[in-house]
Structures are given as structure tokens and as C-alpha cells.
Short mmCIF file of C-alpha atoms and ligand atoms in Angstrom, two decimals:
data_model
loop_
_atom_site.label_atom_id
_atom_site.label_comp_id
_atom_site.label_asym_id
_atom_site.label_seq_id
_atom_site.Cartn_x
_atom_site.Cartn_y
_atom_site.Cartn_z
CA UNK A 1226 198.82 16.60 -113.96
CA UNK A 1227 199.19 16.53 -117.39
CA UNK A 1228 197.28 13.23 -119.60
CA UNK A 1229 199.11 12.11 -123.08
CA UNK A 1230 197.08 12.84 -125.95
CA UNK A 1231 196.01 9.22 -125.92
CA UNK A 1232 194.82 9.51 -122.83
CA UNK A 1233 193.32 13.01 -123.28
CA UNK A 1234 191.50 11.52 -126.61
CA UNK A 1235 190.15 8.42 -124.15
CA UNK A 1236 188.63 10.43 -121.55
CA UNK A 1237 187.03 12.66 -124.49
CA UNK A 1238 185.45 9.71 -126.63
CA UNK A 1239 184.36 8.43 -123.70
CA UNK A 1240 182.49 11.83 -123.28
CA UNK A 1241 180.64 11.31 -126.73
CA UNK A 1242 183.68 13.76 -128.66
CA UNK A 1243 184.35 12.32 -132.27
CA UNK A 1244 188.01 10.68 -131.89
CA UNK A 1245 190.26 9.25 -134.79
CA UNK A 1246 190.77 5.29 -134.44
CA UNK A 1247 193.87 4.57 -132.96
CA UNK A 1248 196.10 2.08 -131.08
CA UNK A 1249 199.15 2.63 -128.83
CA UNK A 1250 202.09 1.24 -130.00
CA UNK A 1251 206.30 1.21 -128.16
CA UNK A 1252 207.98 -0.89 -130.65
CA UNK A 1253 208.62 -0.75 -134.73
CA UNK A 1254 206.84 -3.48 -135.01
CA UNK A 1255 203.97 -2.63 -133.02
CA UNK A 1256 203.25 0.32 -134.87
CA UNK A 1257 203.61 -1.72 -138.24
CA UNK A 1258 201.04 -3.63 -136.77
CA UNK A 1259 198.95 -1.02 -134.91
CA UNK A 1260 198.38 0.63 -138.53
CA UNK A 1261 197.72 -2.62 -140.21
CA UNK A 1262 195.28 -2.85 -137.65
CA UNK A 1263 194.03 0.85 -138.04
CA UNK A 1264 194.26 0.85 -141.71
CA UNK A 1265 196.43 3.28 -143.91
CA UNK A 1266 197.41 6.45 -144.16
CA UNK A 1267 197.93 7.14 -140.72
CA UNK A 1268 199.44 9.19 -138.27
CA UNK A 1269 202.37 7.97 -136.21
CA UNK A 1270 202.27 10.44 -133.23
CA UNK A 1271 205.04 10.54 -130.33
CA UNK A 1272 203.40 10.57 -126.90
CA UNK A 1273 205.01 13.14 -124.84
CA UNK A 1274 204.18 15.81 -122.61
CA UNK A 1275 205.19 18.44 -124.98
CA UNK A 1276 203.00 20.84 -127.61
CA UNK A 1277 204.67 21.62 -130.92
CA UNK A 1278 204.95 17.77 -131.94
CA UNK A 1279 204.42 18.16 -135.24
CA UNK A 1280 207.47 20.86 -136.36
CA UNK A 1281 209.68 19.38 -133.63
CA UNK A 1282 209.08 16.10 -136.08
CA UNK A 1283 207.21 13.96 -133.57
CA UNK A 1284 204.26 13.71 -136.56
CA UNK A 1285 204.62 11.73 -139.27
CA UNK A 1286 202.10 10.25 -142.03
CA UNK A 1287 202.65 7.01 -143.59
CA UNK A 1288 200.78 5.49 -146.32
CA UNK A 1289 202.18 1.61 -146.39
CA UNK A 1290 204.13 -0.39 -143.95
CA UNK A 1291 207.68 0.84 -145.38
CA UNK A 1292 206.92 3.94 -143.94
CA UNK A 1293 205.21 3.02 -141.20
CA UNK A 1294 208.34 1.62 -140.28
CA UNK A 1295 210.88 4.48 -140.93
CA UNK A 1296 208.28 6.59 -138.92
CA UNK A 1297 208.57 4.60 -136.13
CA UNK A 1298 211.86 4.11 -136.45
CA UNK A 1299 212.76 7.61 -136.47
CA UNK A 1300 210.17 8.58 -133.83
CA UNK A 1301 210.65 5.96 -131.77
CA UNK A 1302 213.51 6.59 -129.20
CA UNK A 1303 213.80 10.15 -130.17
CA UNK A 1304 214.86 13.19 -128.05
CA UNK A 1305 211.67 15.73 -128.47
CA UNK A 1306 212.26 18.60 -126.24
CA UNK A 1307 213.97 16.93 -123.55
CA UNK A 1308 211.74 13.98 -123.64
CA UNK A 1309 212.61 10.64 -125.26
CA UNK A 1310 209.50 9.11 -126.87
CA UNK A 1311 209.26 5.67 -125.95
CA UNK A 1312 205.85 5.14 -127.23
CA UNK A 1313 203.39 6.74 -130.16
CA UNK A 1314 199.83 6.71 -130.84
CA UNK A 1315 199.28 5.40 -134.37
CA UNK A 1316 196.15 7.14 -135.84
CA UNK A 1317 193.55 6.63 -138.85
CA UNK A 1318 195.20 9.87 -140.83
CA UNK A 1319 192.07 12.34 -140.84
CA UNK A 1320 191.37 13.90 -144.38
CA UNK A 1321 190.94 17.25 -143.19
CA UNK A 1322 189.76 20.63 -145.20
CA UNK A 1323 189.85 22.72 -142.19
CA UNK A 1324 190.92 22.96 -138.42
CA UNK A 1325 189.68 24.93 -135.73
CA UNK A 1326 190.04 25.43 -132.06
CA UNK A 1327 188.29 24.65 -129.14
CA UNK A 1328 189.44 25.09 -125.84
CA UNK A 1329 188.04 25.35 -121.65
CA UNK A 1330 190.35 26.81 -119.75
CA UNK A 1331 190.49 28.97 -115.96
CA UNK A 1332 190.64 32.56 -116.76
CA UNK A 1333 192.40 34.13 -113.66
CA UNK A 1334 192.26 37.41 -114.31
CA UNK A 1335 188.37 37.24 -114.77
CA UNK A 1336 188.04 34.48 -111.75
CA UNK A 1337 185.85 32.32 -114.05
CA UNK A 1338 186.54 29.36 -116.65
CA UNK A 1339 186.67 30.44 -120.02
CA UNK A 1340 185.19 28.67 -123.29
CA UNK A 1341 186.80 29.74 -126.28
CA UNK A 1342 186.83 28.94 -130.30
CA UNK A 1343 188.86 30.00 -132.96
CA UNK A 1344 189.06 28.94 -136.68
CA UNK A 1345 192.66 29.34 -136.17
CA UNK A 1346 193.07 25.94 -135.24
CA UNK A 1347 196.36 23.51 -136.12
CA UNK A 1348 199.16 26.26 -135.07
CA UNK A 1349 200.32 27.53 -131.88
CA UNK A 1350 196.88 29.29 -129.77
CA UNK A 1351 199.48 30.94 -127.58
CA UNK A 1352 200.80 33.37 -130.59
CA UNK A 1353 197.17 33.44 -132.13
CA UNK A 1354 196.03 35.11 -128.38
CA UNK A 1355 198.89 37.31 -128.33
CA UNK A 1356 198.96 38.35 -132.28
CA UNK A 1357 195.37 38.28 -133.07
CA UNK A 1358 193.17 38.45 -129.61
CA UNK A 1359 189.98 38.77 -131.72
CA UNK A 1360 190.37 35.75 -133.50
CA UNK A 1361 189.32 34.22 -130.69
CA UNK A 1362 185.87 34.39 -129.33
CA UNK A 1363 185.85 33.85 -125.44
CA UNK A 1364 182.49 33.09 -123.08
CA UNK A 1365 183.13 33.07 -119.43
CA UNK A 1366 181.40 30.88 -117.80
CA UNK A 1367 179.51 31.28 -114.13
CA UNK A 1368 180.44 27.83 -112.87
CA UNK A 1369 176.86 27.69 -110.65
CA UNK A 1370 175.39 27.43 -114.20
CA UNK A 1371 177.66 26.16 -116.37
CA UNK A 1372 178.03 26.71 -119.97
CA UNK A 1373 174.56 27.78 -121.45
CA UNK A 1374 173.53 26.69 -125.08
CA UNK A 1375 172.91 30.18 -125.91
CA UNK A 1376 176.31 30.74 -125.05
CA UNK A 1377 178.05 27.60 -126.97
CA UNK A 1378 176.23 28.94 -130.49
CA UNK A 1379 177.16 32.81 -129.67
CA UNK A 1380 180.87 31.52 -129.28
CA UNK A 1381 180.57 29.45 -132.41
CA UNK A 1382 179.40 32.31 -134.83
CA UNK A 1383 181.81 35.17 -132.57
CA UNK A 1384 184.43 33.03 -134.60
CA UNK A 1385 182.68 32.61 -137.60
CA UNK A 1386 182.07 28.95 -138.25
CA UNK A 1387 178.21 28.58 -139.68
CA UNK A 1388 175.68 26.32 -141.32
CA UNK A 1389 175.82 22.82 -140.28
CA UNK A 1390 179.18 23.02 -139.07
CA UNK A 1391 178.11 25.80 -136.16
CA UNK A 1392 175.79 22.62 -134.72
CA UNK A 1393 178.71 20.39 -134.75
CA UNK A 1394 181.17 23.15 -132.87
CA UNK A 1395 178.51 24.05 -130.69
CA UNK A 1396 178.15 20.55 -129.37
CA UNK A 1397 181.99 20.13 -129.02
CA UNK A 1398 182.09 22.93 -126.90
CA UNK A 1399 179.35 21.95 -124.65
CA UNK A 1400 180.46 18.60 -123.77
CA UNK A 1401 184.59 19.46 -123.81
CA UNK A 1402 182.98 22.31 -121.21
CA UNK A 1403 181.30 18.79 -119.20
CA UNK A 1404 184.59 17.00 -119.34
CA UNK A 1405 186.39 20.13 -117.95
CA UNK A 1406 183.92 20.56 -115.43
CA UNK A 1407 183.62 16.52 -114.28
CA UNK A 1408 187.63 15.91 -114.23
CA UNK A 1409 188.23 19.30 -112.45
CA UNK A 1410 190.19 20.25 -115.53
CA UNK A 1411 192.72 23.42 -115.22
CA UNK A 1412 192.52 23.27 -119.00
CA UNK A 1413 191.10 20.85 -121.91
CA UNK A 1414 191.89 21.48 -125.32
CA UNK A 1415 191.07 20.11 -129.39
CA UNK A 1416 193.62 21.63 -131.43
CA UNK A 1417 192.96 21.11 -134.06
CA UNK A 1418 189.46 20.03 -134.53
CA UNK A 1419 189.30 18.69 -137.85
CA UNK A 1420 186.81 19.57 -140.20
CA UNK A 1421 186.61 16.85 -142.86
CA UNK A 1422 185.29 16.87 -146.65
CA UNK A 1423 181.84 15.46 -145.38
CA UNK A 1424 182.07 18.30 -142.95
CA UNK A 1425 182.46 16.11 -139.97
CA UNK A 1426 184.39 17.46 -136.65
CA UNK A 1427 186.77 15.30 -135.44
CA UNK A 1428 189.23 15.42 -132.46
CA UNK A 1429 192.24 15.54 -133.68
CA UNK A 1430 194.85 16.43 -131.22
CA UNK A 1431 193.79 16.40 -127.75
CA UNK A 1432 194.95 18.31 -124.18
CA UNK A 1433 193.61 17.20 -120.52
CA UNK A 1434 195.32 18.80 -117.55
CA UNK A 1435 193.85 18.08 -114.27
CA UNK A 1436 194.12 20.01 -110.86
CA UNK A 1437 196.37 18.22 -109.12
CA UNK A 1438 194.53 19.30 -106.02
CA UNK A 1439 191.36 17.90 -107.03
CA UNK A 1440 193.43 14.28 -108.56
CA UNK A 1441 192.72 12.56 -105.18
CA UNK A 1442 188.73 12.76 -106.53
CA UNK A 1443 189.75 10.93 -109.66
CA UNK A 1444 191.47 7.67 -108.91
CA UNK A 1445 191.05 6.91 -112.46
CA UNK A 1446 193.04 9.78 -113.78
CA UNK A 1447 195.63 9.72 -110.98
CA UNK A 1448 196.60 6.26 -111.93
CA UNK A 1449 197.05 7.58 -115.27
CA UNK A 1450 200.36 9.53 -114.15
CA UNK A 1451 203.06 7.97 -115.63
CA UNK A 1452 205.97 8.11 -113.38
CA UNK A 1453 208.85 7.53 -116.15
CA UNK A 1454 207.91 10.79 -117.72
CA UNK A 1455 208.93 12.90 -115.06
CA UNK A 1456 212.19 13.67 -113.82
CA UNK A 1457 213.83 11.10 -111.58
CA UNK A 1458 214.38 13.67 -108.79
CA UNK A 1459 211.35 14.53 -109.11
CA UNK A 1460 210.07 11.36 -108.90
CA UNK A 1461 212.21 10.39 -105.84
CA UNK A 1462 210.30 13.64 -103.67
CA UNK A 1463 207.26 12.71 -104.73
CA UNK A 1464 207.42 9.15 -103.76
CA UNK A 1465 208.81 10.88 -100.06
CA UNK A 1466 205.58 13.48 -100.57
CA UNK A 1467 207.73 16.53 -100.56
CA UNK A 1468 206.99 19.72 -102.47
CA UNK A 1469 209.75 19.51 -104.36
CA UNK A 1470 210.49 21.93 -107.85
CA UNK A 1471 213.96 20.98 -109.18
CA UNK A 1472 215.69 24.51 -110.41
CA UNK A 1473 219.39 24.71 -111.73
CA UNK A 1474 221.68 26.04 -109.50
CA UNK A 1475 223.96 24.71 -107.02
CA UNK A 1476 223.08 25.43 -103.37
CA UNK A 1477 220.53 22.79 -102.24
CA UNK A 1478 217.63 24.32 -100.59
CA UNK A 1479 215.59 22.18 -97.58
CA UNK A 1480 212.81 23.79 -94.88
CA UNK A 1481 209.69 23.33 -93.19
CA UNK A 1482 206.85 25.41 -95.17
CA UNK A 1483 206.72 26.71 -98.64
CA UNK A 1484 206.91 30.47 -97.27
CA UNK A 1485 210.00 29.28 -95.52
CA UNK A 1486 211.46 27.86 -98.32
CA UNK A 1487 210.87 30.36 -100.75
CA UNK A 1488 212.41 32.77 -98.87
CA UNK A 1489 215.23 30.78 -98.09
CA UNK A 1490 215.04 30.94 -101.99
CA UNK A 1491 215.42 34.59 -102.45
CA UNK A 1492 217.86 34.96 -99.95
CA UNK A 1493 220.05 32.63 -101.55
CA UNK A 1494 219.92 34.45 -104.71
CA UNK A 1495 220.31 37.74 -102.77
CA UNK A 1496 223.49 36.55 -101.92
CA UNK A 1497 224.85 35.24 -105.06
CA UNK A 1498 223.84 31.80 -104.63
CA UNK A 1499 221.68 29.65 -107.28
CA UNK A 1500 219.19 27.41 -105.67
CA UNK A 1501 219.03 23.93 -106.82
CA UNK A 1502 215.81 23.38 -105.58
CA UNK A 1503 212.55 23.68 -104.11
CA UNK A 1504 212.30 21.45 -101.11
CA UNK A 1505 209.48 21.61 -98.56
CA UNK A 1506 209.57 18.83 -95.85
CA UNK A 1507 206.05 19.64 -94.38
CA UNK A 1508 205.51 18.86 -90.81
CA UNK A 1509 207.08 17.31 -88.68
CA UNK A 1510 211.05 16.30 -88.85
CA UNK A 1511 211.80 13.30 -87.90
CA UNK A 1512 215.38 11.80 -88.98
CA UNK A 1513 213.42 9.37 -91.38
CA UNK A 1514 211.99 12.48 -93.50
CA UNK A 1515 215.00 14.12 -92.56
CA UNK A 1516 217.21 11.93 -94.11
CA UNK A 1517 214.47 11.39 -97.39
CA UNK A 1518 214.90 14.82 -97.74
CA UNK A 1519 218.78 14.65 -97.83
CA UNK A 1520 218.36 11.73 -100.28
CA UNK A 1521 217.05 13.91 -103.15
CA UNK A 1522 218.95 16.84 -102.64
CA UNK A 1523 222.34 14.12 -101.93
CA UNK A 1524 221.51 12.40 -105.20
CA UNK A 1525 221.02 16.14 -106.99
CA UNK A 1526 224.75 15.96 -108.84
CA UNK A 1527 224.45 19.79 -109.55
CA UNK A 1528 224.06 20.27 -105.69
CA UNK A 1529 227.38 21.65 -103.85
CA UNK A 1530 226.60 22.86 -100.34
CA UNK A 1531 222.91 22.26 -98.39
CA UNK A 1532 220.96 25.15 -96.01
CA UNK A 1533 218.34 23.19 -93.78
CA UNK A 1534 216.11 26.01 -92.75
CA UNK A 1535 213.65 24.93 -89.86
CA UNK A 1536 211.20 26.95 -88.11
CA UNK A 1537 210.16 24.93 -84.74
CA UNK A 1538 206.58 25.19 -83.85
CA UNK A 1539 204.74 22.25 -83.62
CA UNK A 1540 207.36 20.29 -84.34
CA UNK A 1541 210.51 20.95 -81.72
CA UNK A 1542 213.88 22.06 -82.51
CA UNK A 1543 215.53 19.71 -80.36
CA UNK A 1544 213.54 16.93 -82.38
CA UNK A 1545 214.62 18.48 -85.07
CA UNK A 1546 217.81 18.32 -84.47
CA UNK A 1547 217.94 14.36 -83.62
CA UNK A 1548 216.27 13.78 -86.32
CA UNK A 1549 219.03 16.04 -88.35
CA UNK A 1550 222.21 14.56 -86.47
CA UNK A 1551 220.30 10.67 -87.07
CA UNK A 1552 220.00 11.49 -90.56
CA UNK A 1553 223.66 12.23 -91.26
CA UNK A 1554 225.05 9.78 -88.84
CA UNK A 1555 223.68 6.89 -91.25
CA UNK A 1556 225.56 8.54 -93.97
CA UNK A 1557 228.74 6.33 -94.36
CA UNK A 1558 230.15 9.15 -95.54
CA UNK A 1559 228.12 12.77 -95.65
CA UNK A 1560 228.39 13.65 -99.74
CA UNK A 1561 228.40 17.70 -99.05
CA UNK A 1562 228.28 20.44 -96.85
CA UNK A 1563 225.17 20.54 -94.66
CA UNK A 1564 224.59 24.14 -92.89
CA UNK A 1565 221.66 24.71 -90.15
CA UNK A 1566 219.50 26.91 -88.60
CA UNK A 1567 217.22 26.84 -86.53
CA UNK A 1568 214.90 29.01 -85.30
CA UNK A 1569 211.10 28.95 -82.98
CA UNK A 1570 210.23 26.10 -80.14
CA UNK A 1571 213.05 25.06 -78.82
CA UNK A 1572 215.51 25.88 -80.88
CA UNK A 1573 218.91 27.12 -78.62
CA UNK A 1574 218.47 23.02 -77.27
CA UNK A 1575 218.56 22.13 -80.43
CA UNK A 1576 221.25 23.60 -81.57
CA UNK A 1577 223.03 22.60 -78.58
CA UNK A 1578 222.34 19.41 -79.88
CA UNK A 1579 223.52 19.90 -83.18
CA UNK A 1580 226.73 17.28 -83.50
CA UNK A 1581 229.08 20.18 -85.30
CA UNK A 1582 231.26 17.50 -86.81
CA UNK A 1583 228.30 16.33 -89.44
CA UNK A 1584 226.81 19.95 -89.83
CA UNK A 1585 227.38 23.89 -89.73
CA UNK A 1586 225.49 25.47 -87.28
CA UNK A 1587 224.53 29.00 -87.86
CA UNK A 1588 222.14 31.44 -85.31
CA UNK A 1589 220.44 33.48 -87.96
CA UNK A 1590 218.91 33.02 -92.12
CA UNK A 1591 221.34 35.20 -93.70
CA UNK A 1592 224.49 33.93 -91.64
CA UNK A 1593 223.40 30.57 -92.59
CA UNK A 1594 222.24 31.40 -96.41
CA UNK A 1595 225.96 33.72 -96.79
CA UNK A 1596 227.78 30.23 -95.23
CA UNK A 1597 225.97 28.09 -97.42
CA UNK A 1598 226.38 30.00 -100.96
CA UNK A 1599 230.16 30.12 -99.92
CA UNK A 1600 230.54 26.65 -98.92
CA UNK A 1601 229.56 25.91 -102.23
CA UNK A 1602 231.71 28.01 -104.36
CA UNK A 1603 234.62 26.54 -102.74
CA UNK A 1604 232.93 22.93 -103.63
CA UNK A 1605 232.40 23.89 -106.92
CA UNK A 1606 235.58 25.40 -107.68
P1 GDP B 2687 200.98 19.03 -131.82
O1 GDP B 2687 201.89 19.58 -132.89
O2 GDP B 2687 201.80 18.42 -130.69
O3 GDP B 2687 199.97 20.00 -131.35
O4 GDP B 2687 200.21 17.78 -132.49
P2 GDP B 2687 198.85 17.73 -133.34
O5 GDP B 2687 198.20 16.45 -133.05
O6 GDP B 2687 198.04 18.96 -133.13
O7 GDP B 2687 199.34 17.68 -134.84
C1 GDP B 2687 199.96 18.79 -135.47
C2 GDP B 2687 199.58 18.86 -136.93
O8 GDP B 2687 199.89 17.63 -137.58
C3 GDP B 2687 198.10 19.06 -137.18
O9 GDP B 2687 197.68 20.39 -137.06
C4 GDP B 2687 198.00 18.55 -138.61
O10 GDP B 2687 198.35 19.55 -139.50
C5 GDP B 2687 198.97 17.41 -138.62
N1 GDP B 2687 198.22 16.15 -138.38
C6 GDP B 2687 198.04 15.52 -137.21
N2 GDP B 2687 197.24 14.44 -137.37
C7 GDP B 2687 196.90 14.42 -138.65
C8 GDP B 2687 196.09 13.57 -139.43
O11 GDP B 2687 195.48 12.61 -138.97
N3 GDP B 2687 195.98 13.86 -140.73
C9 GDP B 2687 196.63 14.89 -141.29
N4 GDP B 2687 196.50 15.12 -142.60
N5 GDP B 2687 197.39 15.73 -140.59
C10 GDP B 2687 197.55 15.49 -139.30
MN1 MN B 2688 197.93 20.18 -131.31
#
């Protein structure tokens, strides 16, 4: 789960980091009067789950209500990335002379969180890593001990910041390393942190992604999700509690277990078929989840044809298939092709059961993948 920077920058003054006053604003005239509020120049900043605000033109500066306005104006309601903004965090504008980066993020390869710093701060860390790997200095961390001081103030001087400034970084580090740590953070992030004339640090910009594994030990954070941010199908699984990854293709994808489904994945693309989705139903099939499941991939528009891969184990294949036939009988009117198969505990009786007038029935994967991807071609064309 990704926070919005405003969120991000709440959690982390909260924490003790040095944030910019600010106030959340979703109208023109709220951010007129968010900045009277915060005092001029500021920043108008859109709130969106994207990086790269500031060249897509989600940043802007304003010195007086005029602009203030226009900013919002033009912010307000815009497309950034696929994303409208519909609201923008208006900032005190920090008067910056330099901006670094410091970041706490899961290093995979080395099985251990990473703290890094960089005094390339304010542009894109991704193409910093990749151009200039030495510009960053890196301390892995053993989580059983956490981030030692000794290791904060070798980071700090690896990258080259000194004198009273190091102090500043060094404390940063340590306590974005706490928040990482406490909110079972995949990754938290200041860039930039701002250095300012008085040589002050400030937290500028601010990145919290949480585990969504760990979310159901932060209540607080979970509520934080905003549901309108993510894409309605998306949205619609979730609220069923599917696994659910919307992809672009055509041939809607539904099974029991991700293994299942990802295979039922590849397959599809084996034969020629692009898989509109990800959709695991979990245990159990009962015609209400089977019909939930239906619902998203139904209300998918890019969706032609539908392979319902089950695996009976726990769950029956003759249950399966009531639940299947139940499903598609409360369909007025069923929107596309639906092919089945079925396979483990029971599965010949269910299949038997199968009413062929609502569904395809097919006896193996790839006769019922091959079906499917055909069915819709001829949908499609
Ligand atoms: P991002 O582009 O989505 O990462 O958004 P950031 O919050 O990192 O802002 C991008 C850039 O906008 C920063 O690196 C700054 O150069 C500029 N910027 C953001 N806030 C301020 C501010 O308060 N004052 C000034 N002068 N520049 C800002
Ligand atoms: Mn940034």
C-alpha cells in the first residue's frame, strides 16, 4: 500500500522528521485559502500515487493568490499519468540551497533492509542507481539490531555531506530507519531532503509504502487507503477479497490458487490468447463467490470469452459446479462465453452437473485454454 505524500509527511513529523507546513486542499478556493493560511510562496503539490510530479507539471510555486489560483486551477482536475488529481497539498515553499537523498528500503538480493544517502537528491534515484551506483552510499542493516549510529554517520560521510549538516543527515536516517521498521515499511523515502540557507534539513517530498501483508497490524495506516485512487475493477475484487491484478488482454482468467491461475496465465498466452486478468477465488466456491468472481471479470469491457479453472480438493467439484451453474442462472442474460474445467475431488460429477446451455465444458487445461482464446477471437471480431 502506497501513502500520498501528505500522508507519508504525517506519519514522518509525527516521528520527530522536520516537515514543511502544509494543509490539504480539493477545491480552487481551498487552496487560495490553504496558502493564505500557510503563508506565501508556496508549493501547490498534486496528490497522486505517482513519482515524477514535478516535470509531469503536478508542482507549481505561487507567490500571491493570483497564482495560487491558476495553480490550482491547472492542477486541480488534471490527468497526471493516468491519475486525475482531485486534491493537492499546499506547502510553505522551502528556500532550499541543496537536496539530498535519504532512503530505507528491502534489499532482496542481499536479504536485508538497506539505508542509503546520496547528495543526489531532487531527480530521479532510479537513474542515479543505475548511472552512478557510487553516488550512493548503502548500509545494510541486520534487522535483530537495527540501524547502528556508527553506521548512520559512516553512510552520511560515504556520500559526502559534513560539518553540521552530517549531524542533521545522520539523525534523518536513524529515525526514517524507526519509521520503516515500526510501519513494516517495504520502502520510505525523503527525496529531496532540503538543505536550507540556515543549513536546516527539511522533508521535502516524502514516500511511505507499507507491506500489505503486515497492513492488518496497522489499522491506522490501512484506513489510510483511499479507495478512489485505485482502479474500479480493482476495487470491485478487493471489496469480494480476491487476488485480483487487472492485465490488458481479452480472455478473462478465473481459478482456485495463484499457481493455478498463473498457469492458466501462461497457457493462455501459449496459445495466442491475452489474459485480461489475474483472478484468484481462494477457497472454497460457492455460487455467491462464484458469481462475485463473474461480476468483475463480467463488468471487465475488454473481456471477450472466460476460462474458470478449478482444481477440487477441499472444496468439491460437484459444489463447484452448483455453485458455477447458480451463478450463471441469476444472470438474466450471461454477457460472454464461460468455458470450464474441472479437475481433482469429484470432478467427472461435477461436470456431469455442469448445465451445458450456460457454460462450455472441457476435460483437460489446454482443451479448455485453446476453446477459450478462440471463443474470444470470434467475440472480438
Ligand atoms: P516529485 O517530482 O513527485 O518527486 O515531487 P517532489 O516533492 O520531490 O518535488 C519535485 C521538485 O520540485 C523538487 O525536487 C524541487 O526542485 C521542487 N520543489 C518541491 N517543493 C518545493 C519547495 O517547497 N520549494 C522549492 N523551491 N522547490 C520545490
Ligand atoms: Mn520527490
Amino acid at each position: 500500500m502506497r501513502l500520498h505524500e501528505y500522508q507519508a509527511k504525517q506519519v514522518f513529523a509525527d516521528a520527530g522528521l522536520p516537515t514543511p507546513a502544509a494543509e490539504l486542499a480539493d477545491s480552487v478556493e481551498g487552496v487560495v485559502a490553504a496558502a493564505e493560511s500557510v503563508g506565501y510562496p508556496v508549493a501547490v503539490k498534486a496528490q497522486v500515487h505517482v513519482g515524477g510530479r514535478g516535470k509531469a507539471g503536478g508542482i507549481e510555486l505561487v507567490d500571491d493568490g493570483q497564482e495560487a489560483r491558476e495553480a490550482a486551477e491547472s492542477i486541480l482536475g488534471m490527468d497526471l499519468k493516468g491519475y486525475t488529481v482531485d486534491r493537492v497539498l499546499v506547502e510553505a515553499a522551502v528556500d532550499f540551497v541543496d537536496e539530498l537523498y535519504v532512503g530505507v528500503t528491502m534489499d532482496r538480493g542481499a536479504g536485508k533492509p538497506v539505508a542509503m544517502v546520496s547528495t543526489k537528491g531532487g531527480v530521479n534515484i532510479e537513474e542515479v542507481a543505475a548511472e552512478e551506483p557510487e553516488a550512493i552510499a548503502r548500509e545494510h542493516v541486520d534487522p535483530a539490531f537495527g540501524l547502528h549510529p556508527y553506521q548512520t554517520r559512516r553512510a552520511v560521510y560515504d556520500a559526502g555531506v559534513d560539518g553540521d549538516l552530517a549531524r542533521d543527515v545522520a539523525s534523518v536516517l536513524s529515525t526514517l530507519y524507526d519509521i520503516w521498521e515500526a510501519n513494516d515499511a517495504s520502502d520510505a523515502e525523503i527525496n529531496p531532503l532540503m538543505v536550507t540557507g540556515d543549513g536546516e534539513v527539511v522533508a521535502a517530498d516524502a514516500v511511505l509504502n507499507i507491506d500489505d501483508d503486515a497492513l492488518f497490524r496497522h489499522p491506522d495506516l490501512a484506513e489510510m487507503e483511499e479507495e478512489s485512487y485505485e482502479d474500479d475493477l480493482e476495487q470491485l475484487a478487493g471489496g469480494y477479497g480476491f487476488d485480483y491484478v487487472r492485465l490488458d488482454g481479452n480472455v478473462g482468467i478465473i481459478g482456485n490458487g495463484a499457481g493455478l491461475v498463473m498457469t492458466t496465465l501462461d497457457l493462455v498466452d501459449h496459445y495466442g490468447g491475452a489474459p485480461a486478468n489475474f483472478l484468484d477465488v481462494g477457497g472454497g466456491a460457492k455460487a455467491e463467490r462464484v458469481a462475485n468472481a463473474l461480476d468483475v471479470v463480467f463488468s471487465d469491457d475488454n473481456v471477450d470469452a472466460v476460462v474458470f479453472n478449478i482444481f477440487g480438493g477441499i472444496t468439491r467439484g460437484d459444489e463447484v459446479a452448483k455453485g458455477i451453474n447458480e451463478a450463471l442462472e441469476s444472470f438474466d442474460e450471461i454477457p460472454k462465453p464461460v468455458v470450464v474445467r474441472l479437475a481433482g475431488t469429484n470432478a467427472e460429477e461435477g461436470m456431469e452437473i455442469l448445465n451445458t446451455d450456460l457454460v462450455h465444458v472441457e476435460g483437460t487445461l489446454e482443451d479448455a485454454v485453446k476453446r477459450t482464446v478462440e471463443l474470444a477471437k470470434e467475440v472480438a471480431a
